[in-house]
Every structure is written in structure tokens, then in C-alpha cells.
Amino acid sequence: TDFTLSDIAVTGGTVSNFAVVTADRIWSARITPSGNGMTVTINVPVNAAQDQAGRGSAGATASANYIVTLSAPVGFTASPGNERVALSWSAPDNSANG
């Protein structure tokens, strides 16, 4: 009980969309990195929540590197028209294997 958004400390990003999934048991939140190449660290301190018997929760810390490498569009073409230009392209394959 008493676990709130303010109990979650995030460096290298922000926390939002805090929600209770299962009362007094499971919560969810969205962690958004501040930018590409950032290390995001999430910390929930000891005793951030208590069970119904009043026992405090264990603390936890997790971190991850946020890196996205994007490629330029492929097959980019510009076709002149009547007072306009039609642009077309295909999205690149940004998968881990592509």
C-alpha cells in the first residue's frame, strides 16, 4: 500500500502513466528515455510500499542503455507534376537483423 509515482526515481528519463494493475500488488508505469544513447536507471527504494501487515518492500534498481540506430529512407523519388511534386519512399529495415 501507499506506493505512488513519486516512489519511482528515474535518471536519464522520465516516468509517466503510473497505474495500479492489481490493488496493492502490481503497478505499471511508462519509462521514457531522455534521448538516444542514454543510460536509464530506475530506482525504487526500500520501504516504498508496505503490505497489509505493515512490512516494508524490498528496494530495487535496474538500468539499461537506450540506443536506436535509424537508417535513411530507401527508394526516395521526386516526381514533378502540375504545380506540385510527388515524393515517395520506403521505410528502411531498422530491425536488429536488417
PDB file of C-alpha atoms in Angstrom, residues 14-70:
ATOM      1  CA  THR A  14      11.009  10.290 -17.159  1.00  0.00           C
ATOM      2  CA  VAL A  15       8.271   8.188 -15.631  1.00  0.00           C
ATOM      3  CA  SER A  16       4.593   8.619 -16.515  1.00  0.00           C
ATOM      4  CA  ASN A  17       1.317   6.732 -16.887  1.00  0.00           C
ATOM      5  CA  PHE A  18       1.571   5.235 -13.408  1.00  0.00           C
ATOM      6  CA  ALA A  19      -1.322   2.845 -12.856  1.00  0.00           C
ATOM      7  CA  VAL A  20      -2.461   0.185 -10.428  1.00  0.00           C
ATOM      8  CA  VAL A  21      -2.868  -3.145 -12.235  1.00  0.00           C
ATOM      9  CA  THR A  22      -3.785  -5.260  -9.196  1.00  0.00           C
ATOM     10  CA  ALA A  23      -4.599  -3.421  -5.957  1.00  0.00           C
ATOM     11  CA  ASP A  24      -1.646  -3.401  -3.526  1.00  0.00           C
ATOM     12  CA  ARG A  25       0.269  -5.948  -5.660  1.00  0.00           C
ATOM     13  CA  ILE A  26       1.062  -4.884  -9.230  1.00  0.00           C
ATOM     14  CA  TRP A  27       1.671  -1.432 -10.725  1.00  0.00           C
ATOM     15  CA  SER A  28       2.755  -0.281 -14.171  1.00  0.00           C
ATOM     16  CA  ALA A  29       4.456   2.854 -15.464  1.00  0.00           C
ATOM     17  CA  ARG A  30       5.909   4.135 -18.729  1.00  0.00           C
ATOM     18  CA  ILE A  31       9.616   4.967 -18.676  1.00  0.00           C
ATOM     19  CA  THR A  32      10.722   7.292 -21.493  1.00  0.00           C
ATOM     20  CA  PRO A  33      14.461   7.829 -22.138  1.00  0.00           C
ATOM     21  CA  SER A  34      15.650  11.444 -22.324  1.00  0.00           C
ATOM     22  CA  GLY A  35      17.385  10.726 -25.622  1.00  0.00           C
ATOM     23  CA  ASN A  36      19.219   8.250 -27.784  1.00  0.00           C
ATOM     24  CA  GLY A  37      22.370   6.782 -26.241  1.00  0.00           C
ATOM     25  CA  MET A  38      21.148   7.449 -22.705  1.00  0.00           C
ATOM     26  CA  THR A  39      21.550   5.068 -19.799  1.00  0.00           C
ATOM     27  CA  VAL A  40      18.227   4.944 -17.993  1.00  0.00           C
ATOM     28  CA  THR A  41      18.277   3.950 -14.318  1.00  0.00           C
ATOM     29  CA  ILE A  42      15.132   3.154 -12.352  1.00  0.00           C
ATOM     30  CA  ASN A  43      15.258   3.001  -8.563  1.00  0.00           C
ATOM     31  CA  VAL A  44      12.528   2.037  -6.108  1.00  0.00           C
ATOM     32  CA  PRO A  45      13.809   2.486  -2.548  1.00  0.00           C
ATOM     33  CA  VAL A  46      13.401   0.103   0.375  1.00  0.00           C
ATOM     34  CA  ASN A  47      10.029   0.565   2.114  1.00  0.00           C
ATOM     35  CA  ALA A  48       8.478   2.398  -0.849  1.00  0.00           C
ATOM     36  CA  ALA A  49       5.378   0.275  -0.205  1.00  0.00           C
ATOM     37  CA  GLN A  50       4.057  -1.793   2.671  1.00  0.00           C
ATOM     38  CA  ASP A  51       1.991  -4.946   2.696  1.00  0.00           C
ATOM     39  CA  GLN A  52      -1.250  -5.128   4.684  1.00  0.00           C
ATOM     40  CA  ALA A  53       0.712  -6.330   7.727  1.00  0.00           C
ATOM     41  CA  GLY A  54       2.865  -3.181   7.570  1.00  0.00           C
ATOM     42  CA  ARG A  55       6.061  -4.871   6.348  1.00  0.00           C
ATOM     43  CA  GLY A  56       8.120  -2.695   4.020  1.00  0.00           C
ATOM     44  CA  SER A  57       9.015  -3.650   0.482  1.00  0.00           C
ATOM     45  CA  ALA A  58      12.488  -4.527  -0.720  1.00  0.00           C
ATOM     46  CA  GLY A  59      14.254  -1.951  -2.850  1.00  0.00           C
ATOM     47  CA  ALA A  60      15.273  -2.483  -6.462  1.00  0.00           C
ATOM     48  CA  THR A  61      17.420  -0.782  -9.086  1.00  0.00           C
ATOM     49  CA  ALA A  62      17.579  -1.536 -12.803  1.00  0.00           C
ATOM     50  CA  SER A  63      19.322   0.178 -15.689  1.00  0.00           C
ATOM     51  CA  ALA A  64      19.502  -0.171 -19.448  1.00  0.00           C
ATOM     52  CA  ASN A  65      21.165   1.611 -22.338  1.00  0.00           C
ATOM     53  CA  TYR A  66      18.723   3.097 -24.843  1.00  0.00           C
ATOM     54  CA  ILE A  67      20.212   3.116 -28.338  1.00  0.00           C
ATOM     55  CA  VAL A  68      18.297   3.330 -31.607  1.00  0.00           C
ATOM     56  CA  THR A  69      20.138   3.456 -34.916  1.00  0.00           C
ATOM     57  CA  LEU A  70      17.897   4.680 -37.710  1.00  0.00           C
TER      58      LEU A  70
END
